[in-house]
Coordinates of C-alpha atoms in Angstrom, one line a residue:
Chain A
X27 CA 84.1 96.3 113.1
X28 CA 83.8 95.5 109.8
X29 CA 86.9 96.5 107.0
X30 CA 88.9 95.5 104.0
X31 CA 91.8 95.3 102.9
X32 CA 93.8 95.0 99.7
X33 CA 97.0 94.3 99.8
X34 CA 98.2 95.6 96.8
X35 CA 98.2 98.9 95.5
X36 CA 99.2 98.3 91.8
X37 CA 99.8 94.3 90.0
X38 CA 100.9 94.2 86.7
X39 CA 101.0 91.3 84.6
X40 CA 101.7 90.1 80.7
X41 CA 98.8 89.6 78.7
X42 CA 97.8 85.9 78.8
X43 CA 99.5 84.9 82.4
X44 CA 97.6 84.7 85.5
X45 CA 95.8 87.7 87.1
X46 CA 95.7 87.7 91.7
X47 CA 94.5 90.0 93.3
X48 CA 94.1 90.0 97.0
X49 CA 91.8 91.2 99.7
X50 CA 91.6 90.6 103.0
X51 CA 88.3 91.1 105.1
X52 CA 87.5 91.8 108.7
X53 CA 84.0 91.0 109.9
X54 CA 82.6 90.2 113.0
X55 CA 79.6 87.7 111.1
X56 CA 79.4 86.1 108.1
X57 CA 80.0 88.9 105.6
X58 CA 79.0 89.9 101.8
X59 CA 81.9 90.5 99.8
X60 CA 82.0 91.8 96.4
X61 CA 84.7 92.5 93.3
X62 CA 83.3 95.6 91.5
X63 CA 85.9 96.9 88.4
X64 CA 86.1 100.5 87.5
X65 CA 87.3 102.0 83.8
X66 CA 89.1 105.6 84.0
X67 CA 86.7 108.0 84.4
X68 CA 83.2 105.2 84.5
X69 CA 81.1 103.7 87.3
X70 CA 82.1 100.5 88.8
X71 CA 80.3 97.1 87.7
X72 CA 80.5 94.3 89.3
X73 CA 82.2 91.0 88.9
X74 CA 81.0 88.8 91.3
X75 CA 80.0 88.7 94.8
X76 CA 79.4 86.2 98.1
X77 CA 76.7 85.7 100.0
X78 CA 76.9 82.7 102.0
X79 CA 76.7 80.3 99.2
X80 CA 79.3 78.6 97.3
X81 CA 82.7 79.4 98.4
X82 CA 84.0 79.6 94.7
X83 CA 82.2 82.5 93.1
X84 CA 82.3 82.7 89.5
X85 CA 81.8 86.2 87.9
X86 CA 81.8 87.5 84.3
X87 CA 84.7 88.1 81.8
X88 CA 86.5 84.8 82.9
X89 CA 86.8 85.8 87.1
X90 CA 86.5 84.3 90.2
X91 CA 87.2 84.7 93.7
X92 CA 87.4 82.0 96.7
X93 CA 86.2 82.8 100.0
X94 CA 88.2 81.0 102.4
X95 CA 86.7 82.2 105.8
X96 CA 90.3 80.5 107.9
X97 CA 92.4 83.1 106.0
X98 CA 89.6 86.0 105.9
X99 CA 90.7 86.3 102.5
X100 CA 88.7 86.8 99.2
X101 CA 91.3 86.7 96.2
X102 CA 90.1 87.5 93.1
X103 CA 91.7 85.5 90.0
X104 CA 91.5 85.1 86.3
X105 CA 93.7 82.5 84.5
X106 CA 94.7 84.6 81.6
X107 CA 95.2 88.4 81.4
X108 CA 93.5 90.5 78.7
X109 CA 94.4 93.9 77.6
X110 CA 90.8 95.0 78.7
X111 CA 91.3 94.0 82.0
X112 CA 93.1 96.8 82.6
X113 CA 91.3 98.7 85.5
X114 CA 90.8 99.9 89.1
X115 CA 89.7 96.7 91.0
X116 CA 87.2 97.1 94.6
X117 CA 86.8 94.8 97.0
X118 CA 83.9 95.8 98.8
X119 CA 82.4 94.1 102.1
X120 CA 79.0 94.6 103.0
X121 CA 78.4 95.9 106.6
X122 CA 75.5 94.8 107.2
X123 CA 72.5 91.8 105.6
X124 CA 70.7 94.2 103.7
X125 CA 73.8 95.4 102.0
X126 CA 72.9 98.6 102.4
X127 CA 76.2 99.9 103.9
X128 CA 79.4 99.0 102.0
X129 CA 83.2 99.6 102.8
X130 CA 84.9 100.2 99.6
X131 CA 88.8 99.0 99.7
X132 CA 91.7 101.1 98.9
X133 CA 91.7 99.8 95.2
X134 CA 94.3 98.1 93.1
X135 CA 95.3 99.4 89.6
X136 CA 95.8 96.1 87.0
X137 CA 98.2 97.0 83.9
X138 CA 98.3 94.3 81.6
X139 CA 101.6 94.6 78.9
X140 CA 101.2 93.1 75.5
Chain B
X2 CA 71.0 93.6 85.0
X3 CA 69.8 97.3 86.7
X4 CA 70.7 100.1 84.9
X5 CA 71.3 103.2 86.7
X6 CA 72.1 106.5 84.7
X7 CA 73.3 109.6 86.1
X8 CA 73.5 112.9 84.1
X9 CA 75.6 115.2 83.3
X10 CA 78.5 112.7 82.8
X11 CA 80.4 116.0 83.2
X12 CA 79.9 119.4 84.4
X13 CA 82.0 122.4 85.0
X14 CA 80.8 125.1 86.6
X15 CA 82.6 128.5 88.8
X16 CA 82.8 128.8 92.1
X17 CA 80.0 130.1 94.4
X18 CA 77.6 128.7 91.7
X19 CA 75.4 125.5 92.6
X20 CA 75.1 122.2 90.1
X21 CA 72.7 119.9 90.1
X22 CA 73.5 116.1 89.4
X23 CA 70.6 113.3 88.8
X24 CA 70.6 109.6 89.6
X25 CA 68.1 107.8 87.8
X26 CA 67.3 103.9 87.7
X27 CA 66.3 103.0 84.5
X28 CA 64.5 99.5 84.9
X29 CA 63.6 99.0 88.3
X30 CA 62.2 101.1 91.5
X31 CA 65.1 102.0 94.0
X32 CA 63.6 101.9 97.6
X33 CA 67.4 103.4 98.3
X34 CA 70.1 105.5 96.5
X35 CA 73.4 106.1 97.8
X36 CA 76.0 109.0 96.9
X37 CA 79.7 108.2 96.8
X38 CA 82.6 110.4 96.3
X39 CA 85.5 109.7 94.7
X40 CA 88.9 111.7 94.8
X41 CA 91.7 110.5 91.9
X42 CA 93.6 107.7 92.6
X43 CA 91.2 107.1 96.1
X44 CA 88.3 104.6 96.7
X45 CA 84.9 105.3 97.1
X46 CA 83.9 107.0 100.1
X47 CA 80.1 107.5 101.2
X48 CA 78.5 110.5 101.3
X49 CA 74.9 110.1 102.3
X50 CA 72.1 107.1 101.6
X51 CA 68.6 108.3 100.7
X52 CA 65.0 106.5 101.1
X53 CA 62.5 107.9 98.6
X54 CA 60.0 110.4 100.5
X55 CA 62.5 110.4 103.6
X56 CA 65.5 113.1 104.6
X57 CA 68.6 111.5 103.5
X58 CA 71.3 110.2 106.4
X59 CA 74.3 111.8 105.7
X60 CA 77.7 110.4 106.7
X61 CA 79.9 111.8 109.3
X62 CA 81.9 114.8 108.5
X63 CA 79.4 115.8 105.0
X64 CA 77.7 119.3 105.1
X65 CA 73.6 118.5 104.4
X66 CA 73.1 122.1 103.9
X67 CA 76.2 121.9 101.0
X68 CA 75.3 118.6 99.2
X69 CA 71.4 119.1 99.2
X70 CA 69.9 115.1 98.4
X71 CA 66.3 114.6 97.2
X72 CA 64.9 111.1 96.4
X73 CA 61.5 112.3 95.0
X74 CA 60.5 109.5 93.5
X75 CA 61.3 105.5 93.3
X76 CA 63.4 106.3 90.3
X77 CA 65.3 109.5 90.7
X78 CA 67.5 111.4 93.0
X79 CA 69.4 114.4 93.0
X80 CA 72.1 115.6 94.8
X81 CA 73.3 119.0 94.6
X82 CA 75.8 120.9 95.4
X83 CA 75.4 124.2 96.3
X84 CA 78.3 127.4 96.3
X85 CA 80.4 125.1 94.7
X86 CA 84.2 125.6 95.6
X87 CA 87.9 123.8 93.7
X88 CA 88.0 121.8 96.3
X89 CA 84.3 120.2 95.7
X90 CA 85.8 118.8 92.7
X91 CA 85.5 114.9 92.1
X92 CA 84.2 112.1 90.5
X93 CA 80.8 111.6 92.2
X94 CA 79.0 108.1 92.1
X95 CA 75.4 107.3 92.6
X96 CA 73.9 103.8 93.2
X97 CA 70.7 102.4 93.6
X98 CA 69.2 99.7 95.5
X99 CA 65.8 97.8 95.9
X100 CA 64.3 96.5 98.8
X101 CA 64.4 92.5 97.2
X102 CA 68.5 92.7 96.5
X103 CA 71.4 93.4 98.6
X104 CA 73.1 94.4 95.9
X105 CA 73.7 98.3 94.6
X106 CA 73.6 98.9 91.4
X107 CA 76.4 101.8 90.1
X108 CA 75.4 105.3 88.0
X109 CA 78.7 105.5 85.9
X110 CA 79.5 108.7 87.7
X111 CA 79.5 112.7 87.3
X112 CA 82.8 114.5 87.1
X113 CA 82.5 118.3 88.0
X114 CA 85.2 120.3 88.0
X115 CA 84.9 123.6 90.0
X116 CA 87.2 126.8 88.8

């Protein structure tokens, strides 16, 4: 069966260090994994996903994740905090090809201090 | 990218009454359109996935004759929920999908608050 987990409920970092955020997935094929972010009280965009391409994904606003398929892990990392990270962050796997059926982590809240 | 509006952004309403909350995709035709609920503090959790001109498939443990979902048209669902009660209160999230993508694409969400 397919599931995800993050293994962090709540990161907090300084503005301008290092952001890591970690998920670990369960799948029984190769999966689609995504990093969606969610704003209080908005809908969730995303910031990158997999799909059986590279395993470095690049997303938008300075993010990336590495799927490492030995560790069923797919970390999500920025180099250098910014206040408007600040957010709920989703790791999502997909459940099936069509990516019609997605299991949503648990979420981890990212505070970012000046 | 997709756009996918949902409207109202926020409704409150009293109990026994029925809202109804639309899902729209802006730029594109949505073969699919899925519902999402989201308690505070709590991830996402699927409610029901709807093909245009086809019943919707609810997910175990949701009431179909409570959250009513009709995908008229490539570009629009509705989901409503009728004799609303407090504890129907949540953030509710649409998404949209098309048949060429495996990716959804999120509505930024509908918070109703029942009293």
């Amino acid at each position: 069966a397919q599931s995800v987990t993050q293994l962090d409920s709540h990161v907090s970092v300084s503005e301008g260090t290092p952001v890591l955020l970690r998920c670990n997935y369960s799948s029984s094929y190769s999966p689609s994994l995504f990093w969606y972010v969610q704003h209080p009280n908005k809908g969730l965009q995303l910031l990158l996903k997999y799909t059986s391409a590279a395993t470095l994904v690049k997303g938008i606003n300075g993010f990336e994740a590495e799927f490492k398929k030995s560790e069923t892990s797919f970390h999500l990392t920025k180099p250098s905090a910014h206040m408007s990270d600040a957010a709920e962050y989703f790791c999502v796997v997909s459940l099936n090809q069509a990516g019609t059926a997605l299991i949503f982590g648990k979420g981890t809240t990212l505070s970012v201090s000046s | 990218g997709a756009v996918v509006s949902q409207h109202p952004s926020r409704v409150i309403c009293k109990s026994g009454t029925s809202v109804k909350i639309e899902c729209r995709s802006l730029d594109f035709q949505a073969t699919t359109m899925f519902w999402y609920r989201q308690f505070p503090k709590q991830s996402l959790m699927l409610m029901a996935t709807s093909n245009e001109g086809s019943k919707a498939t609810y997910e175990q443990g949701v009431e179909k004759d409570k959250f009513l979902i009709n995908h008229a048209s490539l570009t629009l669902s509705t989901l409503t929920v009728t004799s609303a009660h407090p504890e129907d209160s949540s953030f509710y999230i649409c998404s949209a999908r098309t048949g060429s993508h495996n990716e959804q694409f999120f509505g930024p969400g509908t918070r109703l608050t029942v009293l």
